Tab-separated table of C-alpha atoms in Angstrom:
chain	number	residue	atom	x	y	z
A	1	UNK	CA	134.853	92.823	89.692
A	2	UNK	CA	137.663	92.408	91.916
A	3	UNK	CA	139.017	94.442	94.961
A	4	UNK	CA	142.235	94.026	96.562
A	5	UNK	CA	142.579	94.504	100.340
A	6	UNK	CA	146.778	93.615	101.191
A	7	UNK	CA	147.330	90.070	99.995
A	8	UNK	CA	143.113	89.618	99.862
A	9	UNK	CA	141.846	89.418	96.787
A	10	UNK	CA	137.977	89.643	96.586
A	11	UNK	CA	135.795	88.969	93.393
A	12	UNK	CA	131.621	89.423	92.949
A	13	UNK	CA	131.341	86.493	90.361
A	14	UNK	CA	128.456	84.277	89.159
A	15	UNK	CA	128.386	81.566	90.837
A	16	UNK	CA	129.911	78.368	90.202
A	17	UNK	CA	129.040	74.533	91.169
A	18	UNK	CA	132.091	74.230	93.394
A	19	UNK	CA	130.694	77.564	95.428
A	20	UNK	CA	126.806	75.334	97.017
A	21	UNK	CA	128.402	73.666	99.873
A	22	UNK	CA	130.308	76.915	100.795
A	23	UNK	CA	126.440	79.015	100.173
A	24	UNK	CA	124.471	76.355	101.917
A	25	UNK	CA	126.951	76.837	104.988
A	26	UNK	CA	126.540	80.610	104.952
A	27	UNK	CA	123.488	80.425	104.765
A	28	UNK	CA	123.189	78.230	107.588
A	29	UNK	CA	125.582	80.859	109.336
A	30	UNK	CA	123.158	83.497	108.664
A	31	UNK	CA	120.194	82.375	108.890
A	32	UNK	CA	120.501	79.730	111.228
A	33	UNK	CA	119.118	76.831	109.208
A	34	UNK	CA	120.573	74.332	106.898
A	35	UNK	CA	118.920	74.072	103.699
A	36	UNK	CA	120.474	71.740	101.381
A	37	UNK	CA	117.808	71.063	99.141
A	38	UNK	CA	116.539	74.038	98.664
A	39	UNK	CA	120.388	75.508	97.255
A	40	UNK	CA	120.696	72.774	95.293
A	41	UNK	CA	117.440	73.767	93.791
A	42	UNK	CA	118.133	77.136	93.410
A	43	UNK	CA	121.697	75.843	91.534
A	44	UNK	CA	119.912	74.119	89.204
A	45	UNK	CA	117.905	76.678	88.166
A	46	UNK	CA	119.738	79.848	88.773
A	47	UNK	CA	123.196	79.226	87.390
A	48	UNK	CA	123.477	80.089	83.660
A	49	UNK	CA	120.043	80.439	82.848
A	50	UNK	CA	118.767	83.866	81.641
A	51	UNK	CA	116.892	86.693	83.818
A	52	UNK	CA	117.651	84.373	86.544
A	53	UNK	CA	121.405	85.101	88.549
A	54	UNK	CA	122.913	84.082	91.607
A	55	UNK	CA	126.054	85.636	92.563
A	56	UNK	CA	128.873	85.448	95.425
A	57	UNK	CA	131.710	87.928	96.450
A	58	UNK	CA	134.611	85.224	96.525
A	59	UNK	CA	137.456	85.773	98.416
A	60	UNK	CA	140.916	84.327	98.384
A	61	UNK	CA	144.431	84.612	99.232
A	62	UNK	CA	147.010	86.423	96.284
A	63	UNK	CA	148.265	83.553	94.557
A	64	UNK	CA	146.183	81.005	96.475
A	65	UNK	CA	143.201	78.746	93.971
A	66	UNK	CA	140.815	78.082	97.095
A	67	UNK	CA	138.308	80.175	97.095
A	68	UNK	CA	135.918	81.451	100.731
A	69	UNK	CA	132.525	82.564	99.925
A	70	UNK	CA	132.199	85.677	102.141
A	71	UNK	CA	128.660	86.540	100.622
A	72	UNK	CA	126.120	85.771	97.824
A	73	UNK	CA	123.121	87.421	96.460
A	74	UNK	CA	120.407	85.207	94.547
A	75	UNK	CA	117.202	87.035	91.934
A	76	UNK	CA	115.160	86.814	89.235
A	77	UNK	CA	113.058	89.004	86.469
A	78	UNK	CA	109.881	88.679	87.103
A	79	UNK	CA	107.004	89.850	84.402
A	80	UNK	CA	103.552	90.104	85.161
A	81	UNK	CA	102.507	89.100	88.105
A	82	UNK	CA	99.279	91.466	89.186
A	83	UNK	CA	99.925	93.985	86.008
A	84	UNK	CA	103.679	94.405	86.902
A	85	UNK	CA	105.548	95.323	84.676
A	86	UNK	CA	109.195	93.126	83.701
A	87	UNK	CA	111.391	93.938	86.964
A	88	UNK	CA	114.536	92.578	89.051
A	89	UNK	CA	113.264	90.410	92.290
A	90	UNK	CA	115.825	90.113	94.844
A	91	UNK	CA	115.237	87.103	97.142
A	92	UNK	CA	118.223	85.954	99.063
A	93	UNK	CA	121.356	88.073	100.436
A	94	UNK	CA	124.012	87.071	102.858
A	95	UNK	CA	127.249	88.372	104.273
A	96	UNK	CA	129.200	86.500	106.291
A	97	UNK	CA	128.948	87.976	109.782
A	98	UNK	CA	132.798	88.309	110.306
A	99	UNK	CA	133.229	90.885	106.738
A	100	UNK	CA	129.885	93.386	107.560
A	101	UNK	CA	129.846	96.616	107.027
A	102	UNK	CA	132.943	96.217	104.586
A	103	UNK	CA	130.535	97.122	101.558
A	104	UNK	CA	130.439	93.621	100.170
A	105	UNK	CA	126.648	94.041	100.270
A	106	UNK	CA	126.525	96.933	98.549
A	107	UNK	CA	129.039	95.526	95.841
A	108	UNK	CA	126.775	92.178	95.453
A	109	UNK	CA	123.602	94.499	95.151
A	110	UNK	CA	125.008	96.743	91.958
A	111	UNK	CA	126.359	93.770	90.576
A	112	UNK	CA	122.684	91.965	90.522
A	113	UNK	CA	121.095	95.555	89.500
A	114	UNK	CA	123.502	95.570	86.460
A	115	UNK	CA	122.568	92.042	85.506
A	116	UNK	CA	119.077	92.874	86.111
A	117	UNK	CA	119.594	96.544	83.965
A	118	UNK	CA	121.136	93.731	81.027
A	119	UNK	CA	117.964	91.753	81.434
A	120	UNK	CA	116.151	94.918	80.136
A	121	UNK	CA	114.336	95.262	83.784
A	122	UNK	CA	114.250	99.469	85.132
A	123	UNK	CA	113.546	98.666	88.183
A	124	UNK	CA	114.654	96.145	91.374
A	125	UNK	CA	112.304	94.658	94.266
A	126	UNK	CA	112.422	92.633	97.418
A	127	UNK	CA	110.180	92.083	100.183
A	128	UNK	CA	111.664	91.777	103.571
A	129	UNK	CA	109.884	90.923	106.771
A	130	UNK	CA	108.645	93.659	109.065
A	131	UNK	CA	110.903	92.412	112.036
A	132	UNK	CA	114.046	92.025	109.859
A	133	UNK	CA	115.621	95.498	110.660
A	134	UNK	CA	119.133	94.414	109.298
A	135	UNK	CA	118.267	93.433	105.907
A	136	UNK	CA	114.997	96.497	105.603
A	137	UNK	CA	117.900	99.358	106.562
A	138	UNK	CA	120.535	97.573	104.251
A	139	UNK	CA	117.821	97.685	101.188
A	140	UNK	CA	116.979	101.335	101.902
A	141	UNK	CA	120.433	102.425	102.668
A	142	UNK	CA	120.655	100.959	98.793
A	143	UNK	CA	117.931	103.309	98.006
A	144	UNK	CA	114.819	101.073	97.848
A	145	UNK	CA	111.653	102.723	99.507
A	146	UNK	CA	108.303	101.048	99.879
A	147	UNK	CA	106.764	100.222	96.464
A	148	UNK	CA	103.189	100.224	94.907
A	149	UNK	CA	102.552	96.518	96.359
A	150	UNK	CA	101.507	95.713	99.829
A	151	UNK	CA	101.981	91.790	100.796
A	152	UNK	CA	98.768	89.504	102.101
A	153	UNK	CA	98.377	86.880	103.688
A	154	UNK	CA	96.297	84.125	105.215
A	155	UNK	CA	96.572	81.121	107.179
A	156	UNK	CA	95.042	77.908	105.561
A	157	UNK	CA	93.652	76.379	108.229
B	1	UNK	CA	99.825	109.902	107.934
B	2	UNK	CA	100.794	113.361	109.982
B	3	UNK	CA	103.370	113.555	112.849
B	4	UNK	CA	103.279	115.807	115.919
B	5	UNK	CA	104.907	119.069	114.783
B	6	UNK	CA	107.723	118.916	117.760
B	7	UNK	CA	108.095	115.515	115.860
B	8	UNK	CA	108.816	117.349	112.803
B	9	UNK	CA	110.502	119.930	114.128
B	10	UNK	CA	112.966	117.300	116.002
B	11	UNK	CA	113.437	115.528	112.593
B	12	UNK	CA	113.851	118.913	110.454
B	13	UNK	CA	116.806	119.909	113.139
B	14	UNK	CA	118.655	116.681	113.433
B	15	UNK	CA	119.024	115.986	109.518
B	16	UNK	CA	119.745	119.612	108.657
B	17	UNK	CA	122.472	118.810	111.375
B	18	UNK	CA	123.571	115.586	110.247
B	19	UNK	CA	124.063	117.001	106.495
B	20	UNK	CA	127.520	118.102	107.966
B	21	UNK	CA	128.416	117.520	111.585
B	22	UNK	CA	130.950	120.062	111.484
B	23	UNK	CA	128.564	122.675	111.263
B	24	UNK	CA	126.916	124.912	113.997
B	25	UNK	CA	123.249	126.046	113.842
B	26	UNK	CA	121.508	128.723	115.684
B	27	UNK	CA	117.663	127.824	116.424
B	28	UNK	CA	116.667	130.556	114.517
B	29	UNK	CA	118.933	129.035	111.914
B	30	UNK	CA	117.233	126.096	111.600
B	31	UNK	CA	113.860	127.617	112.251
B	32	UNK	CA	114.583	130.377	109.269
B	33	UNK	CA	115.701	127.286	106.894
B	34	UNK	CA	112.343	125.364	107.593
B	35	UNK	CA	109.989	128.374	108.045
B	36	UNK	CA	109.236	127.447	111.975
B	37	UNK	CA	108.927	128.631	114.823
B	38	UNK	CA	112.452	129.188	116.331
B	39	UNK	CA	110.779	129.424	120.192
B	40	UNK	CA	109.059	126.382	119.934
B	41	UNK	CA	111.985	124.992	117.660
B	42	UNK	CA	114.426	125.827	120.966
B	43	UNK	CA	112.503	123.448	123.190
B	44	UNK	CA	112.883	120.698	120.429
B	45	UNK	CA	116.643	121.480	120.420
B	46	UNK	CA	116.441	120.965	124.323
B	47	UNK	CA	115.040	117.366	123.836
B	48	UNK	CA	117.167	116.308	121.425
B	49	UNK	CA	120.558	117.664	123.171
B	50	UNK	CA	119.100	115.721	126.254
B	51	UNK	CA	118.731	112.676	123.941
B	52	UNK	CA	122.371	112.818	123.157
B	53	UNK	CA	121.718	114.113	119.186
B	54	UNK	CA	123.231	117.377	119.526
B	55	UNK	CA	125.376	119.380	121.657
B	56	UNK	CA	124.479	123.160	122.165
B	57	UNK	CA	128.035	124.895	121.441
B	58	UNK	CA	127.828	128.151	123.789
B	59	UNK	CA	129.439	131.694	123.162
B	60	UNK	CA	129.194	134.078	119.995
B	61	UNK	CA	128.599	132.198	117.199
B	62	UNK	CA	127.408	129.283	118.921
B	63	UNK	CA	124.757	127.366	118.216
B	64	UNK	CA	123.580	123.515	117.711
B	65	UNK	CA	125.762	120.700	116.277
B	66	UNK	CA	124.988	117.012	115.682
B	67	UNK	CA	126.585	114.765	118.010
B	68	UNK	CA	124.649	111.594	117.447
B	69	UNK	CA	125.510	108.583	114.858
B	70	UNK	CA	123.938	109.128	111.616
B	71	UNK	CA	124.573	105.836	110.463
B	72	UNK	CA	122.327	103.973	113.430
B	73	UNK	CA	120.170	106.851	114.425
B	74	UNK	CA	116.854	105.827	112.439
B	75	UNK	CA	114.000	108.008	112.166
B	76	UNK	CA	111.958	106.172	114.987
B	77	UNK	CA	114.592	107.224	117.325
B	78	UNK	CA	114.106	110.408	116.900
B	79	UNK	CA	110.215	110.114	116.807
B	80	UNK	CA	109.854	108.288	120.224
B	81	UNK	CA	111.561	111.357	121.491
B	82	UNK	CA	108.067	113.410	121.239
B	83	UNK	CA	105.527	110.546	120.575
B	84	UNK	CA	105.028	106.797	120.620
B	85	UNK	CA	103.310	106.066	117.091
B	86	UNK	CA	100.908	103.222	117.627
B	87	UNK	CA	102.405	101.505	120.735
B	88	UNK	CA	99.927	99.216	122.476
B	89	UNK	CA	100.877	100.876	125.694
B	90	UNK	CA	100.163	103.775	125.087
B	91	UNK	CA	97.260	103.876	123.238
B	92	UNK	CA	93.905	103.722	125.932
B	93	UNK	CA	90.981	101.683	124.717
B	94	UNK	CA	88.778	103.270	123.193
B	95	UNK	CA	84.775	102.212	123.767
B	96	UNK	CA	83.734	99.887	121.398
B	97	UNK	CA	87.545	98.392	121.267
B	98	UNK	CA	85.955	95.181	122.936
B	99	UNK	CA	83.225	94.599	120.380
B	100	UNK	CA	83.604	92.242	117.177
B	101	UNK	CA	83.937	94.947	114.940
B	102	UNK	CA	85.694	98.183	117.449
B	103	UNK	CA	87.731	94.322	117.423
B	104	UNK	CA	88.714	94.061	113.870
B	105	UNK	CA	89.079	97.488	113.509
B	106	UNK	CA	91.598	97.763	115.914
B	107	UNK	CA	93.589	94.872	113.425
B	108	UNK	CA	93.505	97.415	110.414
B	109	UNK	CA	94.916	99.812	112.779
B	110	UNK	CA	97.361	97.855	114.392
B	111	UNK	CA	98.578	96.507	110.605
B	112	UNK	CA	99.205	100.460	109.493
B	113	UNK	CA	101.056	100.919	112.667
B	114	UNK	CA	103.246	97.788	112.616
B	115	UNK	CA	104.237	99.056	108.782
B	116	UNK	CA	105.241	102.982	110.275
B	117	UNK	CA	107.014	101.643	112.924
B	118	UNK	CA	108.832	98.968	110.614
B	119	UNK	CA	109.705	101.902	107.550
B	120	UNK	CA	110.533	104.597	110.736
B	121	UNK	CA	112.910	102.286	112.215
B	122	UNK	CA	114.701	101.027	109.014
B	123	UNK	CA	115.609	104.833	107.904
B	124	UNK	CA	118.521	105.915	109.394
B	125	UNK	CA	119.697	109.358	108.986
B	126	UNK	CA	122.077	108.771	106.702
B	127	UNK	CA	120.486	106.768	104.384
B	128	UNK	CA	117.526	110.014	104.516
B	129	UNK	CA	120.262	112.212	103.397
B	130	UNK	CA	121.777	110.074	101.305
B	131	UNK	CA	117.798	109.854	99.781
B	132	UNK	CA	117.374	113.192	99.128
B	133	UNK	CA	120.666	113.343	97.269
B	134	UNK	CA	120.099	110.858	95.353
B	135	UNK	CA	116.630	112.291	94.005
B	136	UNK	CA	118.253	115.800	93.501
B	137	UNK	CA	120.779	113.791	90.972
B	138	UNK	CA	118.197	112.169	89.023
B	139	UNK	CA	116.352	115.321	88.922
B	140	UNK	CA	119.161	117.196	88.064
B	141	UNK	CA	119.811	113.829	85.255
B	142	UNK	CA	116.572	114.212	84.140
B	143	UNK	CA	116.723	117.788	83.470
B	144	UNK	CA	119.522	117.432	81.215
């Protein structure tokens, strides 16, 4: 998928090797912590494997090969777990905080449902923290609502 | 869980008016719509113009238009106008609240408050509307 905007040219791609160091720095961006190993992980076991997809909305200049990662979305099918049934889990979005609210959230999210719809799941999850306004009004403004699972949890002590 | 009915009243009024900010509502509008009570629904309209939500357009044919942002407006901003669900200020103990069990009680509680106040405050108007039109669709999809 790829959008124009002048002489921008944006694309919601899988993503490729070349794309970790510019995730893991988003990431950082967003979140506020560096996690190298843990996108390396996710590389390894994400890219080109089935059910499982992590995707970016690339950006770069008309006519220009380098490539800026302005956002990437990473999920899973999951089958089973508690008598669920075979369904898309989203757990990682980011959006570079300088392109919000330019619908390159929304374009990352119906490109993971249709890979997720391909995958055979009917239906998409996430669970965001209670505190985490930004990414619970993004997920409903998607049109998630609260599902038939509630979250526990206990400190081991 | 059940919310004061100038809650509801507030809500019913400020979505209806959201639909289409270009459009003017009487009280009695709103109230005929809904099936309320357009005296009490006129005090609502009161709070909610003092809020900043609407504006109250005067004259013949005047009424009540939306004047707030749909997109940031969530649902708990509208709710705190009439009642504070669950906030530990507001709520007086209760006896038995310092006992072990009045103790753990009061977790439960404060667990099924935290989760309102989280789902009020991540529904902003728009994204209700936007909701309910998205249900009609599939209803309408699923009908065919």
């Amino acid at each position: 998928m790829t959008t124009d905007q002048s002489n921008l040219q944006m694309k919601i791609r899988p993503a490729v090797y070349s794309d970790l160091q510019k995730i893991i720095d988003l990431d950082a961006e967003v979140s506020g912590l560096a996690k190298n190993e843990y996108w390396e992980d996710r590389f390894n076991r994400f890219t080109e494997r089935d059910g499982r997809h992590l995707i970016v909305a690339a950006s770069s200049v008309l006519g220009d090969v380098h490539e800026s990662v302005l956002g990437f979305i990473v999920g899973e099918i999951r089958a089973w777990e508690f008598g669920s049934r075979p369904c898309g889990w989203i757990f990682a979005i980011g959006v570079s905080p300088d392109h919000r609210v330019q619908g390159i959230g929304e374009q990352l999210f119906g490109a993971m449902c249709d890979a997720f719809k391909a995958d055979g799941a009917n239906s998409v999850r996430t669970m965001i923290a209670r505190q985490d306004q930004l990414n619970m009004s993004f997920f409903r403004a998607q049109g998630m609502m609260g599902g038939p699972f509630i979250e526990l949890e206990k400190p081991l002590d | 869980m059940r919310l004061q009915k100038a809650t509801h009243y507030g809500l019913y009024a400020v979505l209806e008016l959201a639909q289409d900010p270009s459009r003017q509502l009487s009280a009695t509008d709103i109230a005929d719509i809904y099936g309320i009570s357009s005296n009490h629904l006129a005090k609502v309209l009161r709070d909610l113009g003092r809020a900043g939500l609407v504006d109250s357009v005067r004259g013949a044919g005047g009424g009540y238009r939306f004047s707030g942002n749909s997109k940031r407006t969530t649902l708990m901003d509208v709710i705190n106008i009439f009642e504070d669900i669950g906030s530990d200020s507001s709520a007086a103990s209760d006896p038995g609240d310092e006992t072990d069990i009045g103790g753990a009680l009061l977790l439960v509680l404060g667990e099924i408050d935290d989760i309102a106040r989280a789902t009020f405050g991540s529904i902003t108007l728009d994204t209700l509307i936007k909701t309910m039109r998205w249900r009609q669709e599939r209803e309408e999809k699923l009908e065919t």
